[in-house]
PDB file of C-alpha atoms in Angstrom:
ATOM      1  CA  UNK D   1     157.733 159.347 -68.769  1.00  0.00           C
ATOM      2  CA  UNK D   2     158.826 161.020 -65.587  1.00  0.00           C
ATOM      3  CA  UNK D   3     160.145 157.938 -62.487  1.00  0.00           C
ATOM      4  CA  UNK D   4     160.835 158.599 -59.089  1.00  0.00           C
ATOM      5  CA  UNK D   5     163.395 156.480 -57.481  1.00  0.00           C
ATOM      6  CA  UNK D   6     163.540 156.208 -54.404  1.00  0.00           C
ATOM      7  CA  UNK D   7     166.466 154.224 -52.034  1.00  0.00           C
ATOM      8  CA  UNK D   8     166.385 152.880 -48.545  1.00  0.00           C
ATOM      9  CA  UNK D   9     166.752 149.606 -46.640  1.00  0.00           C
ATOM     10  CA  UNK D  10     163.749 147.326 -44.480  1.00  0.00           C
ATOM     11  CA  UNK D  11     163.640 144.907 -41.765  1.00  0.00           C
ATOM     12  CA  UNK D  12     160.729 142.356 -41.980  1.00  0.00           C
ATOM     13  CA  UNK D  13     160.240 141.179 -38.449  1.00  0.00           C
ATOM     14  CA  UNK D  14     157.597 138.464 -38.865  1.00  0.00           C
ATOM     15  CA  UNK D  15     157.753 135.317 -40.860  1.00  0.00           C
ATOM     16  CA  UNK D  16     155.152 134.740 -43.641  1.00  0.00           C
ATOM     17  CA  UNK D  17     155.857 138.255 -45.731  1.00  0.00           C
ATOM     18  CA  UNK D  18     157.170 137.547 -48.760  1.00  0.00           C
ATOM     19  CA  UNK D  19     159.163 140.472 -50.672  1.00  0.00           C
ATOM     20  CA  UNK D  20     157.174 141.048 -53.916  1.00  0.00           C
ATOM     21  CA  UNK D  21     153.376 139.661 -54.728  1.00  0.00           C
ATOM     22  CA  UNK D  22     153.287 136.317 -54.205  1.00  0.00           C
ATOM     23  CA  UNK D  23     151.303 135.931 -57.182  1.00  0.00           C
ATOM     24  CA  UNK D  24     148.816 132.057 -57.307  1.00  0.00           C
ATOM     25  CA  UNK D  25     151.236 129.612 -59.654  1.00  0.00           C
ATOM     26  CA  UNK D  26     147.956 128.423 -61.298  1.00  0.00           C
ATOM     27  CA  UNK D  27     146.574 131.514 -62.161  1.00  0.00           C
ATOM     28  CA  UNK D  28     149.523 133.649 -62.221  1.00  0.00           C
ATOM     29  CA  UNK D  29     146.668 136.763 -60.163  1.00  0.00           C
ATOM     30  CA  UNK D  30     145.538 136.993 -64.234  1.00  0.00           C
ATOM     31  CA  UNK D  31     142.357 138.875 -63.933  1.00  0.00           C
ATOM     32  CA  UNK D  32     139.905 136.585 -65.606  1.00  0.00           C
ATOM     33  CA  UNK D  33     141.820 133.133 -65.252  1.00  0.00           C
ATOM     34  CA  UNK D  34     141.594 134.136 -61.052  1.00  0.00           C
ATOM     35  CA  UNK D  35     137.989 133.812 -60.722  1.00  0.00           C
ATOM     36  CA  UNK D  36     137.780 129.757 -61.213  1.00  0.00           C
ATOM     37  CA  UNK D  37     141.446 129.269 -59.457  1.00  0.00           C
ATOM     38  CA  UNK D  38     140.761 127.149 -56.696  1.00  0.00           C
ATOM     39  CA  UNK D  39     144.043 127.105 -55.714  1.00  0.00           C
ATOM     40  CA  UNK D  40     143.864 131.208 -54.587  1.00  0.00           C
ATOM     41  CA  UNK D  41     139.952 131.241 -54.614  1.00  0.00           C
ATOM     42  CA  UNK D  42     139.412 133.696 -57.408  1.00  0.00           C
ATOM     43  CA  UNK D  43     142.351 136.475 -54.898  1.00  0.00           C
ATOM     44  CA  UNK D  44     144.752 136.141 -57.453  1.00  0.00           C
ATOM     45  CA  UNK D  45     147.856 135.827 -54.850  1.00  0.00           C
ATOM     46  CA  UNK D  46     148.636 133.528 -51.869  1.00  0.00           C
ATOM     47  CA  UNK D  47     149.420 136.107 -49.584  1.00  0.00           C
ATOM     48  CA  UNK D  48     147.621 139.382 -48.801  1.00  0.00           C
ATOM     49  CA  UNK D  49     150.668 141.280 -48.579  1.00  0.00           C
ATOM     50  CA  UNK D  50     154.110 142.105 -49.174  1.00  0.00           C
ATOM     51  CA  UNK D  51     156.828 144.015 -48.527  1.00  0.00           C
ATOM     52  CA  UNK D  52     156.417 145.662 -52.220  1.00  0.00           C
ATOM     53  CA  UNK D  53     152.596 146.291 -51.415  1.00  0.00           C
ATOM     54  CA  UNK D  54     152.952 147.636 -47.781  1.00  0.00           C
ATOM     55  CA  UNK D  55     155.061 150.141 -49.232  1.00  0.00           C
ATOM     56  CA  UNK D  56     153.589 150.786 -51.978  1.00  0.00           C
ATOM     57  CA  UNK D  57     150.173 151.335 -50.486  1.00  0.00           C
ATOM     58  CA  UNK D  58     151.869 154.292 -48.445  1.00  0.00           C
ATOM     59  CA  UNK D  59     154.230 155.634 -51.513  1.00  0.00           C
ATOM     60  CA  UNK D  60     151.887 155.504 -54.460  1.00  0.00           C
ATOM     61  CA  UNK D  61     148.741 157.627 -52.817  1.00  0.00           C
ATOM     62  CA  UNK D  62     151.025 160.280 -52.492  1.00  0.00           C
ATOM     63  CA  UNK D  63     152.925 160.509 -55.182  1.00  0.00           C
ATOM     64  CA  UNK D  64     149.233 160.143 -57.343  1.00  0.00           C
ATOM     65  CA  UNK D  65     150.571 157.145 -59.218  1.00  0.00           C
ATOM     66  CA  UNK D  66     149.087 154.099 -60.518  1.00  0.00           C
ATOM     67  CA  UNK D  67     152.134 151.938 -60.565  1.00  0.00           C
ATOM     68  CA  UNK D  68     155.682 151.137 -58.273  1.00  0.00           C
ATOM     69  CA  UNK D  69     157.841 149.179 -58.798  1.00  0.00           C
ATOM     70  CA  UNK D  70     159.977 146.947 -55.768  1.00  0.00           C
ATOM     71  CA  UNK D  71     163.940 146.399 -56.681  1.00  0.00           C
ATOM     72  CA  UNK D  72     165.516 144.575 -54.325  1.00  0.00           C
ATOM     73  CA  UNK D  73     169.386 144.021 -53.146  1.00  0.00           C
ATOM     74  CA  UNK D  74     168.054 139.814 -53.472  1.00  0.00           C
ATOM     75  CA  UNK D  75     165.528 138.494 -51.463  1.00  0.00           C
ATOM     76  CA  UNK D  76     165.244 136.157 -48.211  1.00  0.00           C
ATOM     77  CA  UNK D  77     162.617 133.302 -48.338  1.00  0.00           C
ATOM     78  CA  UNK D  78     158.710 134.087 -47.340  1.00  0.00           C
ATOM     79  CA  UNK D  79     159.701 132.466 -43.989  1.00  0.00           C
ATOM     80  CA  UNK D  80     162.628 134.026 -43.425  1.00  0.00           C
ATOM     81  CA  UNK D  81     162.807 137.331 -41.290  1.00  0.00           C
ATOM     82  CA  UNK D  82     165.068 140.250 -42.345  1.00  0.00           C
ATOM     83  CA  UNK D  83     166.890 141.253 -39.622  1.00  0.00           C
ATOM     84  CA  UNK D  84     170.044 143.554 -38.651  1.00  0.00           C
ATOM     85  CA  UNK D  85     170.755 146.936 -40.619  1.00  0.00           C
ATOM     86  CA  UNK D  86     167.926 145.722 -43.710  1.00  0.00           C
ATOM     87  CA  UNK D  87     167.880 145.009 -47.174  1.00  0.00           C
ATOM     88  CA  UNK D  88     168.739 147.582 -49.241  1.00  0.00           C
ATOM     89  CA  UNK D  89     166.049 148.103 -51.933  1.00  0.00           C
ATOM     90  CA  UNK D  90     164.712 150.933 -54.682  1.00  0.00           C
ATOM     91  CA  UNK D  91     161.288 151.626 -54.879  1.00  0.00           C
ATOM     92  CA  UNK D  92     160.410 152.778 -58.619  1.00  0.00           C
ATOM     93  CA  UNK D  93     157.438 155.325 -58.813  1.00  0.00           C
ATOM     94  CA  UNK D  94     156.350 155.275 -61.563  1.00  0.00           C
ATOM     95  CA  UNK D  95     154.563 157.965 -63.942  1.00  0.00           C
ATOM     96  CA  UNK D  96     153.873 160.470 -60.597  1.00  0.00           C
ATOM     97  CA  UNK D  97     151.450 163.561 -61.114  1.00  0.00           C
ATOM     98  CA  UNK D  98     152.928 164.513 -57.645  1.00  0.00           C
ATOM     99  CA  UNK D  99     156.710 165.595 -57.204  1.00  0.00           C
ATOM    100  CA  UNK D 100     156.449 167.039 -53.854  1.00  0.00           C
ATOM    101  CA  UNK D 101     156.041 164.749 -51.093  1.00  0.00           C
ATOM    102  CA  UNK D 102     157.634 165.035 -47.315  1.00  0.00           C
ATOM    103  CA  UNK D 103     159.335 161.303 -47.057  1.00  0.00           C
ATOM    104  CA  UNK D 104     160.217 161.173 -43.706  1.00  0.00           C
ATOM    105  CA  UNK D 105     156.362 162.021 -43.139  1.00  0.00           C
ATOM    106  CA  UNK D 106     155.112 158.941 -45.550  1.00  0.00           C
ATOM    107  CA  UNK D 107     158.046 156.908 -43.468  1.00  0.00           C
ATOM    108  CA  UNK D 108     156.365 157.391 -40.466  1.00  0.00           C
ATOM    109  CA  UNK D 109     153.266 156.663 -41.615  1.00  0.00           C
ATOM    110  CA  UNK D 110     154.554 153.317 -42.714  1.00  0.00           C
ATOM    111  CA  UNK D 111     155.690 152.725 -39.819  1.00  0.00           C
ATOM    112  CA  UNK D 112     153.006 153.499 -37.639  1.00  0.00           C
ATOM    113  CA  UNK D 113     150.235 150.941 -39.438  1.00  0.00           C
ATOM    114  CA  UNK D 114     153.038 148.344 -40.405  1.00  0.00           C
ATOM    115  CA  UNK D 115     155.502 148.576 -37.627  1.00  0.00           C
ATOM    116  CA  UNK D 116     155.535 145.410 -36.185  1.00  0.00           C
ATOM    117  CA  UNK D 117     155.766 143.221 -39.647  1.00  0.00           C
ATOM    118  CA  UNK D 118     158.383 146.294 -41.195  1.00  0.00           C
ATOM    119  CA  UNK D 119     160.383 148.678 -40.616  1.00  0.00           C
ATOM    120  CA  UNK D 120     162.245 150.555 -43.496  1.00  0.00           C
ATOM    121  CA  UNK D 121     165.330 153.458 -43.424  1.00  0.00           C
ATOM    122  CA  UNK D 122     164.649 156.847 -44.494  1.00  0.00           C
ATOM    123  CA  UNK D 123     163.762 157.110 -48.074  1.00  0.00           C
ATOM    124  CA  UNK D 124     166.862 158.844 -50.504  1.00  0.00           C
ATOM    125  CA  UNK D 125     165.789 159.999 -54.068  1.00  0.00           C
ATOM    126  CA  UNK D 126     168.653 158.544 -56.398  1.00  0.00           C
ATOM    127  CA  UNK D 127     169.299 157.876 -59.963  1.00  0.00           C
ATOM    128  CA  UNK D 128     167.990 154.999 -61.808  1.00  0.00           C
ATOM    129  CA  UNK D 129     171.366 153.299 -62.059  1.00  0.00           C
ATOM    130  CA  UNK D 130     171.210 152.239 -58.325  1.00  0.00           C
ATOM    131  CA  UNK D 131     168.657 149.343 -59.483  1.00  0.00           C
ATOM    132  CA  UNK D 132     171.194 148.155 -61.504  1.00  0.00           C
ATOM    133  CA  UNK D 133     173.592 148.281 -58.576  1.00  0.00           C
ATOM    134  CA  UNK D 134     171.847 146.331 -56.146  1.00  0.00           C
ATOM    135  CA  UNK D 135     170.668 143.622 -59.056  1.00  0.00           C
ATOM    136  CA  UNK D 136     174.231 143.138 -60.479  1.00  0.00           C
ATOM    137  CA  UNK D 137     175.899 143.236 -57.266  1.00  0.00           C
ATOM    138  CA  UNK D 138     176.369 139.798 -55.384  1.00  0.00           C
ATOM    139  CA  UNK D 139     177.125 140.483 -51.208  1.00  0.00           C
ATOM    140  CA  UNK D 140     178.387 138.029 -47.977  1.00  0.00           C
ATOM    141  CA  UNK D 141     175.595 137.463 -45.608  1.00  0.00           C
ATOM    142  CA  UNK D 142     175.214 136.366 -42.120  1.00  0.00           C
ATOM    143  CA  UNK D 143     172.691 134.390 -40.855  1.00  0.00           C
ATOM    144  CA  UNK D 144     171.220 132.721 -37.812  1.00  0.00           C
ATOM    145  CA  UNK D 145     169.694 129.012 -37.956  1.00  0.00           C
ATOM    146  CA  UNK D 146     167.690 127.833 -35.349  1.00  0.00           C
ATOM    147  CA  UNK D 147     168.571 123.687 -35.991  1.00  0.00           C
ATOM    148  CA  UNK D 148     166.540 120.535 -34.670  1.00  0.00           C
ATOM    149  CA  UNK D 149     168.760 117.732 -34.615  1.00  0.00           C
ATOM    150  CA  UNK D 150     168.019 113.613 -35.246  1.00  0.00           C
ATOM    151  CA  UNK D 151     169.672 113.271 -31.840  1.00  0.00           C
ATOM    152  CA  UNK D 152     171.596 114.403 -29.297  1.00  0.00           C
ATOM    153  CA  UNK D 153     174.892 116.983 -30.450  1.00  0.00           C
ATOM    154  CA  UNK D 154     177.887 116.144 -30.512  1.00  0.00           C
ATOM    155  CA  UNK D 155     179.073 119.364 -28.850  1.00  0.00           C
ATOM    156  CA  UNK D 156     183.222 118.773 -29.548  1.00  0.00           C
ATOM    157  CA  UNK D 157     182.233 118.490 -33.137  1.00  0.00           C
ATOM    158  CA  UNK D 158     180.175 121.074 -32.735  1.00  0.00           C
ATOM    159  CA  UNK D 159     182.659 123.472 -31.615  1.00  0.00           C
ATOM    160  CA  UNK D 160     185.366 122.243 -34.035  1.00  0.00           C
ATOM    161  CA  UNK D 161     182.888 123.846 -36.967  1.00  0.00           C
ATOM    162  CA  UNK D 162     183.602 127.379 -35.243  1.00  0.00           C
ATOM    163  CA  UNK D 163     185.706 129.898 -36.564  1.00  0.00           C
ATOM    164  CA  UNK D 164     186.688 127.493 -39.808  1.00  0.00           C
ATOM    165  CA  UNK D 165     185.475 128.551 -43.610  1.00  0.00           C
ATOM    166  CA  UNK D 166     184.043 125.389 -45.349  1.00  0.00           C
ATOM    167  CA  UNK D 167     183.936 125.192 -49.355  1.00  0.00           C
ATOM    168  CA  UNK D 168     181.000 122.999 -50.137  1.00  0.00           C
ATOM    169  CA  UNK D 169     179.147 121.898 -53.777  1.00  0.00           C
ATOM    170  CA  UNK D 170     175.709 122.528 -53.820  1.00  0.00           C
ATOM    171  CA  UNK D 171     173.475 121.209 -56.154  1.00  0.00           C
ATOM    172  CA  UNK D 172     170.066 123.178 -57.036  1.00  0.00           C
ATOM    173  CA  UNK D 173     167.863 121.976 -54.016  1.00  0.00           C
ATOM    174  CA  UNK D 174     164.958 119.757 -54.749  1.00  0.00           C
ATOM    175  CA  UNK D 175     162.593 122.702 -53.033  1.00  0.00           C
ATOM    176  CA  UNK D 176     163.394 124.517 -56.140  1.00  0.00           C
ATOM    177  CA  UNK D 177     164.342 121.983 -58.901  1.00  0.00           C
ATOM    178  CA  UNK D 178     160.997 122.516 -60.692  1.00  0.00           C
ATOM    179  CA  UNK D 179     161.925 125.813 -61.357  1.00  0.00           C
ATOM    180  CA  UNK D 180     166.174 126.139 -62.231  1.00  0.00           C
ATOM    181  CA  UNK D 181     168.582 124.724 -63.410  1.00  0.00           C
ATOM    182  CA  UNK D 182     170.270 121.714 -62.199  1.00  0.00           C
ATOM    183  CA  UNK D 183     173.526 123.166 -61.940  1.00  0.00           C
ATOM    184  CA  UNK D 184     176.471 122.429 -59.152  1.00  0.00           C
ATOM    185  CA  UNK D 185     177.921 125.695 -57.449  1.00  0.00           C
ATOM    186  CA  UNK D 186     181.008 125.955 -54.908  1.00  0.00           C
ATOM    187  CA  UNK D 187     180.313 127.949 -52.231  1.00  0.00           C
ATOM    188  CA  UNK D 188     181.435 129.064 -48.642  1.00  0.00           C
ATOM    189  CA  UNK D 189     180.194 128.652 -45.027  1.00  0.00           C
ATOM    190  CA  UNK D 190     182.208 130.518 -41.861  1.00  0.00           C
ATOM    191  CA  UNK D 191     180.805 129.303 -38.497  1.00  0.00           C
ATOM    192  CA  UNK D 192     180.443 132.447 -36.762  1.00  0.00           C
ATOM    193  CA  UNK D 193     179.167 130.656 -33.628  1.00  0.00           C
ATOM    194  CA  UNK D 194     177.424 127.683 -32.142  1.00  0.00           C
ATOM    195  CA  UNK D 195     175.883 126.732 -29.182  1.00  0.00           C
ATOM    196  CA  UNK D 196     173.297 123.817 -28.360  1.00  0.00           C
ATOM    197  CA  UNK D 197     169.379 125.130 -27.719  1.00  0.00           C
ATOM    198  CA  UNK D 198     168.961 121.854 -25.517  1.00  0.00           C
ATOM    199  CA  UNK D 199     169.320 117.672 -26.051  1.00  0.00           C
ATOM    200  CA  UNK D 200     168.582 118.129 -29.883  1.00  0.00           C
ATOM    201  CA  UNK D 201     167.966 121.621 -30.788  1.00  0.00           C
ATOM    202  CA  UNK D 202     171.047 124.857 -31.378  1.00  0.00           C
ATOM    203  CA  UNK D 203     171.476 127.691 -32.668  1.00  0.00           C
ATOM    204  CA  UNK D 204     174.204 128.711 -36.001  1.00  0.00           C
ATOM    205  CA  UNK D 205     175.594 131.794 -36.857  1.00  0.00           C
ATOM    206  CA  UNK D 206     177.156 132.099 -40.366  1.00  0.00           C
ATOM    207  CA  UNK D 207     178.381 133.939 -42.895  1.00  0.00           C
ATOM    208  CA  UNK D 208     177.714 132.578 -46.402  1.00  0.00           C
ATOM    209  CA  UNK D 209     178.624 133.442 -50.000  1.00  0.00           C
ATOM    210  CA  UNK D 210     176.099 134.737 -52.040  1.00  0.00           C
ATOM    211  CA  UNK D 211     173.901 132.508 -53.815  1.00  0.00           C
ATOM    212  CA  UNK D 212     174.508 129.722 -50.532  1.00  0.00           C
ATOM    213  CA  UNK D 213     171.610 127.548 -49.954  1.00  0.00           C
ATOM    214  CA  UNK D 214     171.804 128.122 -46.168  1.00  0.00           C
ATOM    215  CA  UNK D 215     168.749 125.346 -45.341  1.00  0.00           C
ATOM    216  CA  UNK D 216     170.401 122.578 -47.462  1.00  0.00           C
ATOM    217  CA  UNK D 217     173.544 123.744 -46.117  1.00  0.00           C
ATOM    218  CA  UNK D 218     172.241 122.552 -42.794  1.00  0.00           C
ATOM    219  CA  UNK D 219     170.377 119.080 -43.887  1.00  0.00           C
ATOM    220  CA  UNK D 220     172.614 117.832 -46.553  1.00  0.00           C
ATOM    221  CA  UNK D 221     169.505 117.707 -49.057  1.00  0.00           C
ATOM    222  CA  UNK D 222     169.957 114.428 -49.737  1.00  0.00           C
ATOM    223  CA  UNK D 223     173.143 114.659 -50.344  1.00  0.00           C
ATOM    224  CA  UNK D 224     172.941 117.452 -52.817  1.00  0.00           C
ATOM    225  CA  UNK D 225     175.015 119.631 -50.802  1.00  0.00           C
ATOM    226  CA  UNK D 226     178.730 118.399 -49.094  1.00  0.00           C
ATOM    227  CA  UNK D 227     179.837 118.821 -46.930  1.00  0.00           C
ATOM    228  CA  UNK D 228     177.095 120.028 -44.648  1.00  0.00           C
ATOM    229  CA  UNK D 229     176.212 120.585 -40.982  1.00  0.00           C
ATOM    230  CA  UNK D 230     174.215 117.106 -40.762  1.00  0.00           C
ATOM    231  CA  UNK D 231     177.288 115.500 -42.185  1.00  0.00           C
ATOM    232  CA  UNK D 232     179.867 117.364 -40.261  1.00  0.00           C
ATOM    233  CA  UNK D 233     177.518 116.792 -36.460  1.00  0.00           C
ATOM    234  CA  UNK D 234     176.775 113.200 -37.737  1.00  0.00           C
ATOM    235  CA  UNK D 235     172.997 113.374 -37.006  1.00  0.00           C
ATOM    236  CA  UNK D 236     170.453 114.571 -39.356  1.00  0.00           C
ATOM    237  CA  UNK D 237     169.760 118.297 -39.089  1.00  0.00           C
ATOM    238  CA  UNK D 238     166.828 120.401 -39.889  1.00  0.00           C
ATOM    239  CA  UNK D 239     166.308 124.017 -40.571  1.00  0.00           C
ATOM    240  CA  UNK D 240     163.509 125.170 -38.015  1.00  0.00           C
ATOM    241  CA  UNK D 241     164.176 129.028 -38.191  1.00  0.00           C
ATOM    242  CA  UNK D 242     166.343 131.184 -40.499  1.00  0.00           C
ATOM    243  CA  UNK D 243     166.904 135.148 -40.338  1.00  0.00           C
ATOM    244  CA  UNK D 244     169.365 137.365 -42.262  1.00  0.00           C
ATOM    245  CA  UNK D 245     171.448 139.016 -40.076  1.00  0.00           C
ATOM    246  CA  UNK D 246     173.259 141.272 -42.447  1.00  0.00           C
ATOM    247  CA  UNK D 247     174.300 142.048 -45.877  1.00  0.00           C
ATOM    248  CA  UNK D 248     178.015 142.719 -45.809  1.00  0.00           C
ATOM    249  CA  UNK D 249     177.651 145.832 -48.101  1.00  0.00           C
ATOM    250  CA  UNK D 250     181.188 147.437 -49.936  1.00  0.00           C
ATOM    251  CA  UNK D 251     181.618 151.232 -48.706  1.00  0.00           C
ATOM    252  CA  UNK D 252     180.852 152.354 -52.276  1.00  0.00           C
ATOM    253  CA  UNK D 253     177.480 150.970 -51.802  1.00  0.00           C
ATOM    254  CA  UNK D 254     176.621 153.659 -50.078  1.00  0.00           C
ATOM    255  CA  UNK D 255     174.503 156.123 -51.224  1.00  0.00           C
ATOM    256  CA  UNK D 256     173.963 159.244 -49.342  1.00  0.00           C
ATOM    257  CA  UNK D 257     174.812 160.903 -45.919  1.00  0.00           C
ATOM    258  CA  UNK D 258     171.841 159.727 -44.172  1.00  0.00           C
ATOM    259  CA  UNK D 259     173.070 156.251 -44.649  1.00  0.00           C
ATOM    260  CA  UNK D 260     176.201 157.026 -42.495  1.00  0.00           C
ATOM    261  CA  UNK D 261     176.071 154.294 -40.660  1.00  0.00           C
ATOM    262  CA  UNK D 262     175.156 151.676 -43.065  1.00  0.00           C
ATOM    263  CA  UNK D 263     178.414 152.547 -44.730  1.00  0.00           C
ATOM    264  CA  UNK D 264     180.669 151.293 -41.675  1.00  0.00           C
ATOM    265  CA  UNK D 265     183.011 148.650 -42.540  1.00  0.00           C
ATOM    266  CA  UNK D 266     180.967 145.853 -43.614  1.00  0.00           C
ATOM    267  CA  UNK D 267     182.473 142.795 -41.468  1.00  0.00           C
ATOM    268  CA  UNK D 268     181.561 143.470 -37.959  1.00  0.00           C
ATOM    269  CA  UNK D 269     181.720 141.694 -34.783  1.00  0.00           C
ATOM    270  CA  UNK D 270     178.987 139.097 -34.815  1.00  0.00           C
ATOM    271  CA  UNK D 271     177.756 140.826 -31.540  1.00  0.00           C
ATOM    272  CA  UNK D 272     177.001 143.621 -33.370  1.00  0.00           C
ATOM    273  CA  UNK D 273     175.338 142.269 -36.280  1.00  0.00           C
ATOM    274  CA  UNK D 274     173.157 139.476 -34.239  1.00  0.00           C
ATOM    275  CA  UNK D 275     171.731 141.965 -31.998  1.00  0.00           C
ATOM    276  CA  UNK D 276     167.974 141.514 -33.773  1.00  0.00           C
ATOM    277  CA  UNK D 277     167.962 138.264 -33.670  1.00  0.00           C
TER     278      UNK D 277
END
């Protein structure tokens, strides 16, 4: 069976676009078990789109095939924007009874019905072991936090956090306990920069390990993670906004000449990287 792979990288500028079909936990979008959900109304999904289907709906047409595939370099939460130079991804087509098609043209297209929610980098043919690059491969990120603090901050301890890496054990959050493993995992948080918002809001940049639980990083989660931001400030913390920044890609990542510039050394000035934010 002939595949088409097909390489690039997308921004999601809006909140509430998750990265594959959010398929309905109750009904799991199964054709016949859908129509008496009541939990997705009989749509199968809880969101009408995704980043997988908003490319696919451009990709697919043209290539005359049925079914794509979305592989993605990780994912950020549904709420989460994806910000900076993109996630790196490989969209699978599947089965095509087109070869032919001008990219750059189905790009654009994209781009002009989906602009505002995504934005993706041209679109590189490459060999099917990529997918198994960007799924093995585990990358730094950086990250901005928008914070809402129990009180007022404590702005000396705030700016002792800056410029210092901090190992901390998380345990699996409680968001996500019903579904992993209860394991403990060390991990690493740089404070990139901090500055207070107002009385009892700021703003965090950091750059995490991969795998980091940035949120509980920030609340404590009950004490699940330590040390954390709540812990360090000495007011209680919450997580009101979260955007990747960047993936701190290796050089060998790289895949073609048209990604030039996404093969510059990976740890950049944060004024580079925060630029989208």
């Amino acid at each position: 069976m002939v595949k088409i792979y097909l390489e690039s990288r997308y921004r999601k500028l809006v909140r509430g676009l998750p990265q594959t079909i959010f398929y309905c936990p109750e009904c799991k979008g199964h054709r016949r078990r859908r129509r008496a959900c009541e939990r997705c109304e009989g749509y199968g999904k809880l969101t009408k789109d995704s980043v997988q289907e908003l490319i696919a709906r451009v990709l697919l047409p043209a290539y005359r095939a049925r079914v794509g595939k979305f592989h993605g370099a990780g994912r950020e939460d549904i709420d989460v924007r994806m910000l900076g130079r993109g996630r790196p991804f490989v969209f699978e087509v599947v089965a095509p009874r087109r070869l032919q098609v001008d990219l750059e043209e189905l790009r654009q297209r994209l781009h002009q019905y989906e602009g505002e929610r995504l934005e993706i980098d041209p679109l590189v043919p490459v060999a099917r072991e990529r997918v198994a690059l960007w799924k093995e491969s585990h990358f730094e990120k950086v990250y901005r936090a928008e914070v809402e603090t129990g009180g007022p901050v404590p702005v000396d301890a705030l700016g002792a956090l800056v410029g210092h890496e901090i190992s901390i054990l998380q345990r699996t959050p409680t968001r996500v306990a019903h579904r992993r493993a209860d394991l403990q995992r060390e991990r690493c948080v740089s404070v990139l920069a901090a500055e207070p918002l107002g009385d009892r809001r700021l703003a965090v940049d950091v750059r995490c390990s991969h795998g980091t639980y940035v949120k509980e990083w920030i609340s404590g989660d009950d004490g699940r993670t330590e040390p954390s931001l709540a812990s360090a400030l000495g007011v209680d913390c919450r997580c009101e906004a979260l955007d990747v920044l960047d993936i701190l890609l290796d050089e060998s990542s790289s895949t073609s000449a048209s990604w030039a510039d996404a093969s510059a050394p990976s740890r950049r000035p944060l004024s580079d990287v925060a630029g989208n934010g």
